[in-house]
Amino acid sequence: NLQTYNGRVGNIEANILDEIHPLDNEFVFNKTTVGAFASTPLDYHLRSRGIENLLFAGVSTCCCVDTTARAAADLGYHCVIIEDACSDVRQEDHEWALFNFQRFFGLVINTERLLKRINQCGI
């Protein structure tokens, strides 16, 4: 598991919530740009582990989530945005980002359908 967050280390706004705090063996990257690939070694860590499929969730759909997912698709990853695991300030921005991502870059799916697909694969 890899997590990124946007913020300055030491600021309370940059703290990861206890509910999703990473485990000791998980990597955490301090993302200082809108997209996670531009300011972190995320691509290197994913490729060195043979990871090809990525799931995206977070805030904000039309900015950080979409920018990171599009960059990942451009880098050759198979990308899925989990639509009900993302949010945005305006619903229309959320919907617009999902619509365009699915048209050009990857799959958009809700958590229920994703879990059904995962269970069908026996993962």
N, CA, C and O atoms as a GROMACS GRO file, in nm:
protein
  492
    1ASN      N    1   0.083  -0.118   0.000
    1ASN     CA    2   0.000   0.000   0.000
    1ASN      C    3   0.088   0.124   0.000
    1ASN      O    4   0.185   0.133   0.074
    2LEU      N    5   0.051   0.219  -0.084
    2LEU     CA    6   0.123   0.345  -0.093
    2LEU      C    7   0.024   0.457  -0.070
    2LEU      O    8  -0.087   0.454  -0.123
    3GLN      N    9   0.062   0.556   0.006
    3GLN     CA   10  -0.024   0.671   0.029
    3GLN      C   11   0.053   0.797  -0.003
    3GLN      O   12   0.174   0.806   0.019
    4THR      N   13  -0.020   0.895  -0.055
    4THR     CA   14   0.039   1.027  -0.072
    4THR      C   15  -0.050   1.127   0.000
    4THR      O   16  -0.169   1.104   0.018
    5TYR      N   17   0.008   1.235   0.040
    5TYR     CA   18  -0.070   1.343   0.097
    5TYR      C   19  -0.007   1.473   0.056
    5TYR      O   20   0.113   1.479   0.030
    6ASN      N   21  -0.086   1.577   0.052
    6ASN     CA   22  -0.039   1.707   0.008
    6ASN      C   23  -0.031   1.800   0.128
    6ASN      O   24  -0.132   1.825   0.194
    7GLY      N   25   0.086   1.849   0.156
    7GLY     CA   26   0.099   1.941   0.268
    7GLY      C   27   0.240   1.946   0.318
    7GLY      O   28   0.327   1.869   0.275
    8ARG      N   29   0.262   2.035   0.408
    8ARG     CA   30   0.395   2.050   0.466
    8ARG      C   31   0.405   1.966   0.592
    8ARG      O   32   0.318   1.973   0.679
    9VAL      N   33   0.509   1.889   0.600
    9VAL     CA   34   0.531   1.806   0.718
    9VAL      C   35   0.536   1.896   0.840
    9VAL      O   36   0.604   1.999   0.839
   10GLY      N   37   0.466   1.857   0.944
   10GLY     CA   38   0.463   1.935   1.068
   10GLY      C   39   0.338   2.019   1.083
   10GLY      O   40   0.302   2.053   1.195
   11ASN      N   41   0.272   2.054   0.974
   11ASN     CA   42   0.146   2.128   0.983
   11ASN      C   43   0.033   2.031   1.012
   11ASN      O   44   0.030   1.921   0.957
   12ILE      N   45  -0.058   2.070   1.096
   12ILE     CA   46  -0.169   1.981   1.132
   12ILE      C   47  -0.251   1.943   1.008
   12ILE      O   48  -0.305   1.832   1.002
   13GLU      N   49  -0.261   2.032   0.910
   13GLU     CA   50  -0.336   2.003   0.788
   13GLU      C   51  -0.270   1.892   0.706
   13GLU      O   52  -0.334   1.830   0.620
   14ALA      N   53  -0.144   1.867   0.730
   14ALA     CA   54  -0.072   1.765   0.655
   14ALA      C   55  -0.076   1.629   0.723
   14ALA      O   56  -0.029   1.530   0.667
   15ASN      N   57  -0.130   1.622   0.843
   15ASN     CA   58  -0.136   1.495   0.915
   15ASN      C   59  -0.231   1.398   0.848
   15ASN      O   60  -0.336   1.437   0.797
   16ILE      N   61  -0.194   1.272   0.848
   16ILE     CA   62  -0.281   1.167   0.798
   16ILE      C   63  -0.377   1.128   0.909
   16ILE      O   64  -0.336   1.109   1.023
   17LEU      N   65  -0.504   1.117   0.877
   17LEU     CA   66  -0.605   1.082   0.976
   17LEU      C   67  -0.577   0.947   1.038
   17LEU      O   68  -0.530   0.856   0.970
   18ASP      N   69  -0.605   0.933   1.166
   18ASP     CA   70  -0.581   0.806   1.236
   18ASP      C   71  -0.655   0.691   1.170
   18ASP      O   72  -0.603   0.579   1.167
   19GLU      N   73  -0.774   0.716   1.118
   19GLU     CA   74  -0.855   0.611   1.057
   19GLU      C   75  -0.789   0.547   0.936
   19GLU      O   76  -0.818   0.431   0.903
   20ILE      N   77  -0.702   0.621   0.869
   20ILE     CA   78  -0.635   0.568   0.749
   20ILE      C   79  -0.483   0.572   0.761
   20ILE      O   80  -0.411   0.568   0.662
   21HIS      N   81  -0.437   0.582   0.884
   21HIS     CA   82  -0.292   0.590   0.906
   21HIS      C   83  -0.223   0.468   0.847
   21HIS      O   84  -0.271   0.356   0.863
   22PRO      N   85  -0.110   0.488   0.780
   22PRO     CA   86  -0.040   0.375   0.718
   22PRO      C   87   0.019   0.279   0.820
   22PRO      O   88   0.056   0.317   0.931
   23LEU      N   89   0.028   0.155   0.779
   23LEU     CA   90   0.094   0.054   0.861
   23LEU      C   91   0.245   0.077   0.855
   23LEU      O   92   0.293   0.152   0.770
   24ASP      N   93   0.319   0.013   0.943
   24ASP     CA   94   0.463   0.033   0.950
   24ASP      C   95   0.535  -0.004   0.820
   24ASP      O   96   0.638   0.055   0.787
   25ASN      N   97   0.480  -0.100   0.745
   25ASN     CA   98   0.547  -0.145   0.622
   25ASN      C   99   0.497  -0.072   0.497
   25ASN      O  100   0.536  -0.108   0.386
   26GLU      N  101   0.414   0.029   0.513
   26GLU     CA  102   0.360   0.103   0.400
   26GLU      C  103   0.442   0.229   0.374
   26GLU      O  104   0.491   0.293   0.467
   27PHE      N  105   0.455   0.263   0.247
   27PHE     CA  106   0.526   0.384   0.208
   27PHE      C  107   0.432   0.503   0.215
   27PHE      O  108   0.313   0.492   0.186
   28VAL      N  109   0.486   0.617   0.254
   28VAL     CA  110   0.412   0.743   0.255
   28VAL      C  111   0.498   0.845   0.184
   28VAL      O  112   0.616   0.860   0.214
   29PHE      N  113   0.436   0.916   0.088
   29PHE     CA  114   0.508   1.018   0.012
   29PHE      C  115   0.446   1.153   0.041
   29PHE      O  116   0.324   1.166   0.045
   30ASN      N  117   0.528   1.253   0.062
   30ASN     CA  118   0.481   1.390   0.082
   30ASN      C  119   0.465   1.454  -0.055
   30ASN      O  120   0.562   1.500  -0.115
   31LYS      N  121   0.342   1.457  -0.103
   31LYS     CA  122   0.309   1.512  -0.235
   31LYS      C  123   0.299   1.663  -0.223
   31LYS      O  124   0.216   1.714  -0.148
   32THR      N  125   0.381   1.734  -0.296
   32THR     CA  126   0.380   1.880  -0.291
   32THR      C  127   0.329   1.943  -0.420
   32THR      O  128   0.333   2.065  -0.435
   33THR      N  129   0.280   1.862  -0.512
   33THR     CA  130   0.222   1.909  -0.636
   33THR      C  131   0.081   1.852  -0.647
   33THR      O  132   0.043   1.765  -0.569
   34VAL      N  133   0.004   1.900  -0.742
   34VAL     CA  134  -0.133   1.851  -0.761
   34VAL      C  135  -0.133   1.702  -0.791
   34VAL      O  136  -0.208   1.626  -0.731
   35GLY      N  137  -0.048   1.660  -0.884
   35GLY     CA  138  -0.037   1.519  -0.918
   35GLY      C  139   0.075   1.452  -0.840
   35GLY      O  140   0.182   1.511  -0.821
   36ALA      N  141   0.050   1.331  -0.795
   36ALA     CA  142   0.148   1.262  -0.710
   36ALA      C  143   0.275   1.221  -0.784
   36ALA      O  144   0.380   1.208  -0.722
   37PHE      N  145   0.268   1.201  -0.914
   37PHE     CA  146   0.386   1.155  -0.987
   37PHE      C  147   0.490   1.265  -1.007
   37PHE      O  148   0.608   1.236  -1.022
   38ALA      N  149   0.447   1.391  -1.008
   38ALA     CA  150   0.538   1.502  -1.036
   38ALA      C  151   0.635   1.532  -0.923
   38ALA      O  152   0.747   1.577  -0.948
   39SER      N  153   0.595   1.507  -0.798
   39SER     CA  154   0.680   1.548  -0.686
   39SER      C  155   0.721   1.434  -0.593
   39SER      O  156   0.771   1.459  -0.483
   40THR      N  157   0.699   1.311  -0.636
   40THR     CA  158   0.735   1.196  -0.551
   40THR      C  159   0.800   1.088  -0.636
   40THR      O  160   0.791   1.090  -0.759
   41PRO      N  161   0.866   0.994  -0.572
   41PRO     CA  162   0.922   0.879  -0.645
   41PRO      C  163   0.819   0.766  -0.662
   41PRO      O  164   0.857   0.649  -0.667
   42LEU      N  165   0.692   0.800  -0.669
   42LEU     CA  166   0.585   0.702  -0.676
   42LEU      C  167   0.602   0.605  -0.794
   42LEU      O  168   0.588   0.484  -0.776
   43ASP      N  169   0.630   0.656  -0.912
   43ASP     CA  170   0.646   0.569  -1.029
   43ASP      C  171   0.756   0.465  -1.007
   43ASP      O  172   0.738   0.348  -1.038
   44TYR      N  173   0.867   0.508  -0.954
   44TYR     CA  174   0.978   0.416  -0.926
   44TYR      C  175   0.935   0.305  -0.831
   44TYR      O  176   0.961   0.188  -0.856
   45HIS      N  177   0.869   0.343  -0.722
   45HIS     CA  178   0.827   0.243  -0.622
   45HIS      C  179   0.725   0.145  -0.678
   45HIS      O  180   0.730   0.026  -0.649
   46LEU      N  181   0.632   0.194  -0.759
   46LEU     CA  182   0.532   0.106  -0.819
   46LEU      C  183   0.597   0.008  -0.918
   46LEU      O  184   0.572  -0.112  -0.913
   47ARG      N  185   0.681   0.061  -1.007
   47ARG     CA  186   0.745  -0.024  -1.108
   47ARG      C  187   0.840  -0.126  -1.045
   47ARG      O  188   0.848  -0.240  -1.091
   48SER      N  189   0.911  -0.085  -0.940
   48SER     CA  190   1.006  -0.178  -0.877
   48SER      C  191   0.934  -0.293  -0.807
   48SER      O  192   0.996  -0.395  -0.776
   49ARG      N  193   0.805  -0.277  -0.784
   49ARG     CA  194   0.725  -0.384  -0.723
   49ARG      C  195   0.638  -0.457  -0.824
   49ARG      O  196   0.560  -0.545  -0.788
   50GLY      N  197   0.652  -0.420  -0.951
   50GLY     CA  198   0.575  -0.485  -1.056
   50GLY      C  199   0.427  -0.450  -1.056
   50GLY      O  200   0.346  -0.526  -1.110
   51ILE      N  201   0.392  -0.339  -0.997
   51ILE     CA  202   0.251  -0.298  -0.990
   51ILE      C  203   0.211  -0.232  -1.122
   51ILE      O  204   0.277  -0.141  -1.170
   52GLU      N  205   0.101  -0.280  -1.179
   52GLU     CA  206   0.051  -0.228  -1.306
   52GLU      C  207  -0.090  -0.172  -1.298
   52GLU      O  208  -0.132  -0.095  -1.384
   53ASN      N  209  -0.163  -0.209  -1.195
   53ASN     CA  210  -0.303  -0.169  -1.179
   53ASN      C  211  -0.317  -0.079  -1.058
   53ASN      O  212  -0.269  -0.112  -0.949
   54LEU      N  213  -0.382   0.036  -1.077
   54LEU     CA  214  -0.395   0.133  -0.969
   54LEU      C  215  -0.540   0.171  -0.946
   54LEU      O  216  -0.616   0.190  -1.041
   55LEU      N  217  -0.578   0.182  -0.820
   55LEU     CA  218  -0.709   0.230  -0.779
   55LEU      C  219  -0.692   0.368  -0.718
   55LEU      O  220  -0.598   0.392  -0.642
   56PHE      N  221  -0.782   0.459  -0.752
   56PHE     CA  222  -0.771   0.597  -0.704
   56PHE      C  223  -0.893   0.637  -0.624
   56PHE      O  224  -1.007   0.609  -0.661
   57ALA      N  225  -0.867   0.704  -0.512
   57ALA     CA  226  -0.970   0.761  -0.426
   57ALA      C  227  -0.911   0.885  -0.363
   57ALA      O  228  -0.789   0.898  -0.352
   58GLY      N  229  -0.996   0.978  -0.322
   58GLY     CA  230  -0.943   1.095  -0.254
   58GLY      C  231  -1.018   1.221  -0.282
   58GLY      O  232  -1.130   1.219  -0.332
   59VAL      N  233  -0.954   1.332  -0.249
   59VAL     CA  234  -1.009   1.465  -0.264
   59VAL      C  235  -0.904   1.548  -0.336
   59VAL      O  236  -0.787   1.534  -0.300
   60SER      N  237  -0.931   1.627  -0.425
   60SER     CA  238  -1.056   1.652  -0.494
   60SER      C  239  -1.054   1.580  -0.628
   60SER      O  240  -0.951   1.570  -0.694
   61THR      N  241  -1.171   1.529  -0.666
   61THR     CA  242  -1.180   1.448  -0.786
   61THR      C  243  -1.125   1.520  -0.909
   61THR      O  244  -1.046   1.463  -0.984
   62CYS      N  245  -1.166   1.645  -0.930
   62CYS     CA  246  -1.130   1.716  -1.054
   62CYS      C  247  -0.989   1.773  -1.051
   62CYS      O  248  -0.944   1.831  -1.150
   63CYS      N  249  -0.920   1.759  -0.942
   63CYS     CA  250  -0.787   1.817  -0.933
   63CYS      C  251  -0.684   1.710  -0.900
   63CYS      O  252  -0.623   1.654  -0.992
   64CYS      N  253  -0.662   1.681  -0.775
   64CYS     CA  254  -0.556   1.588  -0.735
   64CYS      C  255  -0.580   1.446  -0.784
   64CYS      O  256  -0.488   1.383  -0.837
   65VAL      N  257  -0.702   1.394  -0.765
   65VAL     CA  258  -0.730   1.257  -0.806
   65VAL      C  259  -0.716   1.243  -0.957
   65VAL      O  260  -0.645   1.155  -1.005
   66ASP      N  261  -0.783   1.329  -1.030
   66ASP     CA  262  -0.781   1.322  -1.176
   66ASP      C  263  -0.642   1.344  -1.233
   66ASP      O  264  -0.600   1.272  -1.324
   67THR      N  265  -0.569   1.442  -1.183
   67THR     CA  266  -0.434   1.470  -1.233
   67THR      C  267  -0.342   1.351  -1.211
   67THR      O  268  -0.266   1.314  -1.300
   68THR      N  269  -0.348   1.292  -1.094
   68THR     CA  270  -0.263   1.176  -1.064
   68THR      C  271  -0.303   1.056  -1.148
   68THR      O  272  -0.217   0.986  -1.201
   69ALA      N  273  -0.433   1.031  -1.161
   69ALA     CA  274  -0.480   0.916  -1.239
   69ALA      C  275  -0.447   0.933  -1.387
   69ALA      O  276  -0.408   0.835  -1.452
   70ARG      N  277  -0.461   1.051  -1.442
   70ARG     CA  278  -0.426   1.076  -1.583
   70ARG      C  279  -0.277   1.055  -1.606
   70ARG      O  280  -0.237   0.995  -1.706
   71ALA      N  281  -0.195   1.105  -1.515
   71ALA     CA  282  -0.050   1.086  -1.529
   71ALA      C  283  -0.016   0.939  -1.525
   71ALA      O  284   0.069   0.892  -1.601
   72ALA      N  285  -0.081   0.864  -1.436
   72ALA     CA  286  -0.057   0.720  -1.426
   72ALA      C  287  -0.096   0.651  -1.556
   72ALA      O  288  -0.023   0.564  -1.605
   73ALA      N  289  -0.209   0.688  -1.612
   73ALA     CA  290  -0.251   0.630  -1.741
   73ALA      C  291  -0.150   0.661  -1.850
   73ALA      O  292  -0.117   0.574  -1.931
   74ASP      N  293  -0.100   0.784  -1.853
   74ASP     CA  294   0.003   0.821  -1.952
   74ASP      C  295   0.131   0.741  -1.933
   74ASP      O  296   0.204   0.716  -2.029
   75LEU      N  297   0.158   0.700  -1.810
   75LEU     CA  298   0.277   0.620  -1.781
   75LEU      C  299   0.256   0.471  -1.808
   75LEU      O  300   0.348   0.391  -1.792
   76GLY      N  301   0.135   0.433  -1.849
   76GLY     CA  302   0.109   0.295  -1.887
   76GLY      C  303   0.042   0.210  -1.782
   76GLY      O  304   0.028   0.089  -1.801
   77TYR      N  305   0.000   0.268  -1.672
   77TYR     CA  306  -0.071   0.192  -1.568
   77TYR      C  307  -0.217   0.173  -1.609
   77TYR      O  308  -0.273   0.256  -1.681
   78HIS      N  309  -0.278   0.066  -1.562
   78HIS     CA  310  -0.422   0.043  -1.577
   78HIS      C  311  -0.488   0.111  -1.458
   78HIS      O  312  -0.462   0.075  -1.343
   79CYS      N  313  -0.572   0.210  -1.485
   79CYS     CA  314  -0.622   0.298  -1.379
   79CYS      C  315  -0.772   0.288  -1.360
   79CYS      O  316  -0.848   0.280  -1.457
   80VAL      N  317  -0.813   0.288  -1.234
   80VAL     CA  318  -0.954   0.286  -1.195
   80VAL      C  319  -0.976   0.394  -1.091
   80VAL      O  320  -0.908   0.398  -0.989
   81ILE      N  321  -1.071   0.483  -1.117
   81ILE     CA  322  -1.114   0.578  -1.016
   81ILE      C  323  -1.239   0.522  -0.951
   81ILE      O  324  -1.335   0.486  -1.019
   82ILE      N  325  -1.238   0.516  -0.820
   82ILE     CA  326  -1.354   0.467  -0.744
   82ILE      C  327  -1.443   0.588  -0.717
   82ILE      O  328  -1.414   0.670  -0.629
   83GLU      N  329  -1.551   0.597  -0.794
   83GLU     CA  330  -1.630   0.720  -0.796
   83GLU      C  331  -1.691   0.760  -0.662
   83GLU      O  332  -1.700   0.879  -0.632
   84ASP      N  333  -1.732   0.664  -0.581
   84ASP     CA  334  -1.792   0.700  -0.453
   84ASP      C  335  -1.690   0.703  -0.340
   84ASP      O  336  -1.726   0.712  -0.222
   85ALA      N  337  -1.563   0.696  -0.376
   85ALA     CA  338  -1.454   0.711  -0.279
   85ALA      C  339  -1.376   0.839  -0.307
   85ALA      O  340  -1.264   0.858  -0.258
   86CYS      N  341  -1.436   0.927  -0.386
   86CYS     CA  342  -1.380   1.057  -0.420
   86CYS      C  343  -1.485   1.163  -0.393
   86CYS      O  344  -1.604   1.134  -0.385
   87SER      N  345  -1.439   1.286  -0.379
   87SER     CA  346  -1.535   1.396  -0.364
   87SER      C  347  -1.472   1.524  -0.416
   87SER      O  348  -1.352   1.533  -0.441
   88ASP      N  349  -1.557   1.622  -0.431
   88ASP     CA  350  -1.513   1.752  -0.478
   88ASP      C  351  -1.602   1.858  -0.415
   88ASP      O  352  -1.707   1.827  -0.359
   89VAL      N  353  -1.561   1.981  -0.424
   89VAL     CA  354  -1.639   2.090  -0.367
   89VAL      C  355  -1.775   2.101  -0.436
   89VAL      O  356  -1.878   2.119  -0.372
   90ARG      N  357  -1.773   2.089  -0.568
   90ARG     CA  358  -1.897   2.096  -0.646
   90ARG      C  359  -1.923   1.961  -0.713
   90ARG      O  360  -1.832   1.903  -0.773
   91GLN      N  361  -2.044   1.913  -0.703
   91GLN     CA  362  -2.082   1.785  -0.762
   91GLN      C  363  -2.056   1.783  -0.912
   91GLN      O  364  -2.012   1.681  -0.966
   92GLU      N  365  -2.082   1.893  -0.981
   92GLU     CA  366  -2.060   1.897  -1.126
   92GLU      C  367  -1.913   1.883  -1.162
   92GLU      O  368  -1.880   1.826  -1.266
   93ASP      N  369  -1.823   1.932  -1.078
   93ASP     CA  370  -1.679   1.914  -1.103
   93ASP      C  371  -1.642   1.767  -1.086
   93ASP      O  372  -1.564   1.713  -1.165
   94HIS      N  373  -1.696   1.703  -0.985
   94HIS     CA  374  -1.673   1.560  -0.960
   94HIS      C  375  -1.721   1.479  -1.081
   94HIS      O  376  -1.647   1.396  -1.133
   95GLU      N  377  -1.844   1.504  -1.124
   95GLU     CA  378  -1.902   1.430  -1.236
   95GLU      C  379  -1.826   1.455  -1.366
   95GLU      O  380  -1.803   1.362  -1.443
   96TRP      N  381  -1.788   1.580  -1.391
   96TRP     CA  382  -1.714   1.614  -1.512
   96TRP      C  383  -1.581   1.539  -1.517
   96TRP      O  384  -1.544   1.484  -1.621
   97ALA      N  385  -1.510   1.538  -1.406
   97ALA     CA  386  -1.380   1.469  -1.400
   97ALA      C  387  -1.396   1.320  -1.427
   97ALA      O  388  -1.318   1.261  -1.502
   98LEU      N  389  -1.497   1.259  -1.366
   98LEU     CA  390  -1.520   1.115  -1.386
   98LEU      C  391  -1.559   1.085  -1.531
   98LEU      O  392  -1.510   0.989  -1.590
   99PHE      N  393  -1.646   1.167  -1.587
   99PHE     CA  394  -1.689   1.149  -1.725
   99PHE      C  395  -1.570   1.152  -1.821
   99PHE      O  396  -1.555   1.063  -1.904
  100ASN      N  397  -1.488   1.254  -1.809
  100ASN     CA  398  -1.373   1.268  -1.899
  100ASN      C  399  -1.266   1.163  -1.874
  100ASN      O  400  -1.203   1.116  -1.969
  101PHE      N  401  -1.244   1.126  -1.750
  101PHE     CA  402  -1.146   1.022  -1.723
  101PHE      C  403  -1.188   0.892  -1.789
  101PHE      O  404  -1.106   0.824  -1.852
  102GLN      N  405  -1.315   0.855  -1.775
  102GLN     CA  406  -1.362   0.729  -1.833
  102GLN      C  407  -1.358   0.734  -1.986
  102GLN      O  408  -1.335   0.631  -2.050
  103ARG      N  409  -1.381   0.848  -2.045
  103ARG     CA  410  -1.377   0.860  -2.192
  103ARG      C  411  -1.237   0.835  -2.248
  103ARG      O  412  -1.223   0.776  -2.355
  104PHE      N  413  -1.135   0.880  -2.177
  104PHE     CA  414  -1.002   0.882  -2.236
  104PHE      C  415  -0.893   0.804  -2.163
  104PHE      O  416  -0.793   0.767  -2.225
  105PHE      N  417  -0.910   0.776  -2.033
  105PHE     CA  418  -0.795   0.728  -1.957
  105PHE      C  419  -0.811   0.595  -1.885
  105PHE      O  420  -0.714   0.521  -1.874
  106GLY      N  421  -0.929   0.563  -1.836
  106GLY     CA  422  -0.942   0.441  -1.759
  106GLY      C  423  -1.085   0.414  -1.718
  106GLY      O  424  -1.179   0.468  -1.777
  107LEU      N  425  -1.100   0.332  -1.620
  107LEU     CA  426  -1.230   0.288  -1.572
  107LEU      C  427  -1.275   0.371  -1.453
  107LEU      O  428  -1.194   0.409  -1.368
  108VAL      N  429  -1.405   0.397  -1.447
  108VAL     CA  430  -1.467   0.459  -1.330
  108VAL      C  431  -1.570   0.359  -1.279
  108VAL      O  432  -1.653   0.310  -1.356
  109ILE      N  433  -1.564   0.328  -1.151
  109ILE     CA  434  -1.651   0.226  -1.093
  109ILE      C  435  -1.681   0.261  -0.949
  109ILE      O  436  -1.603   0.331  -0.885
  110ASN      N  437  -1.795   0.214  -0.898
  110ASN     CA  438  -1.824   0.239  -0.756
  110ASN      C  439  -1.770   0.124  -0.672
  110ASN      O  440  -1.732   0.020  -0.725
  111THR      N  441  -1.768   0.143  -0.541
  111THR     CA  442  -1.706   0.043  -0.453
  111THR      C  443  -1.778  -0.091  -0.458
  111THR      O  444  -1.715  -0.196  -0.452
  112GLU      N  445  -1.910  -0.088  -0.468
  112GLU     CA  446  -1.985  -0.213  -0.472
  112GLU      C  447  -1.946  -0.298  -0.593
  112GLU      O  448  -1.919  -0.417  -0.580
  113ARG      N  449  -1.943  -0.237  -0.710
  113ARG     CA  450  -1.905  -0.310  -0.832
  113ARG      C  451  -1.758  -0.353  -0.827
  113ARG      O  452  -1.724  -0.462  -0.872
  114LEU      N  453  -1.673  -0.268  -0.771
  114LEU     CA  454  -1.531  -0.303  -0.759
  114LEU      C  455  -1.513  -0.426  -0.671
  114LEU      O  456  -1.440  -0.518  -0.707
  115LEU      N  457  -1.579  -0.427  -0.556
  115LEU     CA  458  -1.567  -0.542  -0.465
  115LEU      C  459  -1.621  -0.669  -0.529
  115LEU      O  460  -1.565  -0.777  -0.508
  116LYS      N  461  -1.728  -0.660  -0.606
  116LYS     CA  462  -1.780  -0.778  -0.678
  116LYS      C  463  -1.676  -0.830  -0.776
  116LYS      O  464  -1.654  -0.951  -0.784
  117ARG      N  465  -1.612  -0.740  -0.850
  117ARG     CA  466  -1.509  -0.782  -0.946
  117ARG      C  467  -1.390  -0.846  -0.876
  117ARG      O  468  -1.336  -0.946  -0.923
  118ILE      N  469  -1.350  -0.790  -0.764
  118ILE     CA  470  -1.238  -0.845  -0.688
  118ILE      C  471  -1.273  -0.985  -0.638
  118ILE      O  472  -1.192  -1.077  -0.648
  119ASN      N  473  -1.394  -1.001  -0.584
  119ASN     CA  474  -1.437  -1.131  -0.535
  119ASN      C  475  -1.447  -1.234  -0.647
  119ASN      O  476  -1.418  -1.352  -0.624
  120GLN      N  477  -1.487  -1.193  -0.766
  120GLN     CA  478  -1.494  -1.283  -0.880
  120GLN      C  479  -1.355  -1.335  -0.921
  120GLN      O  480  -1.341  -1.446  -0.971
  121CYS      N  481  -1.255  -1.252  -0.899
  121CYS     CA  482  -1.118  -1.290  -0.934
  121CYS      C  483  -1.054  -1.377  -0.826
  121CYS      O  484  -0.948  -1.435  -0.847
  122GLY      N  485  -1.118  -1.386  -0.711
  122GLY     CA  486  -1.063  -1.466  -0.602
  122GLY      C  487  -0.945  -1.401  -0.531
  122GLY      O  488  -0.861  -1.470  -0.474
  123ILE      N  489  -0.940  -1.270  -0.535
  123ILE     CA  490  -0.829  -1.198  -0.471
  123ILE      C  491  -0.857  -1.183  -0.324
  123ILE      O  492  -0.776  -1.124  -0.251
   0.00000   0.00000   0.00000
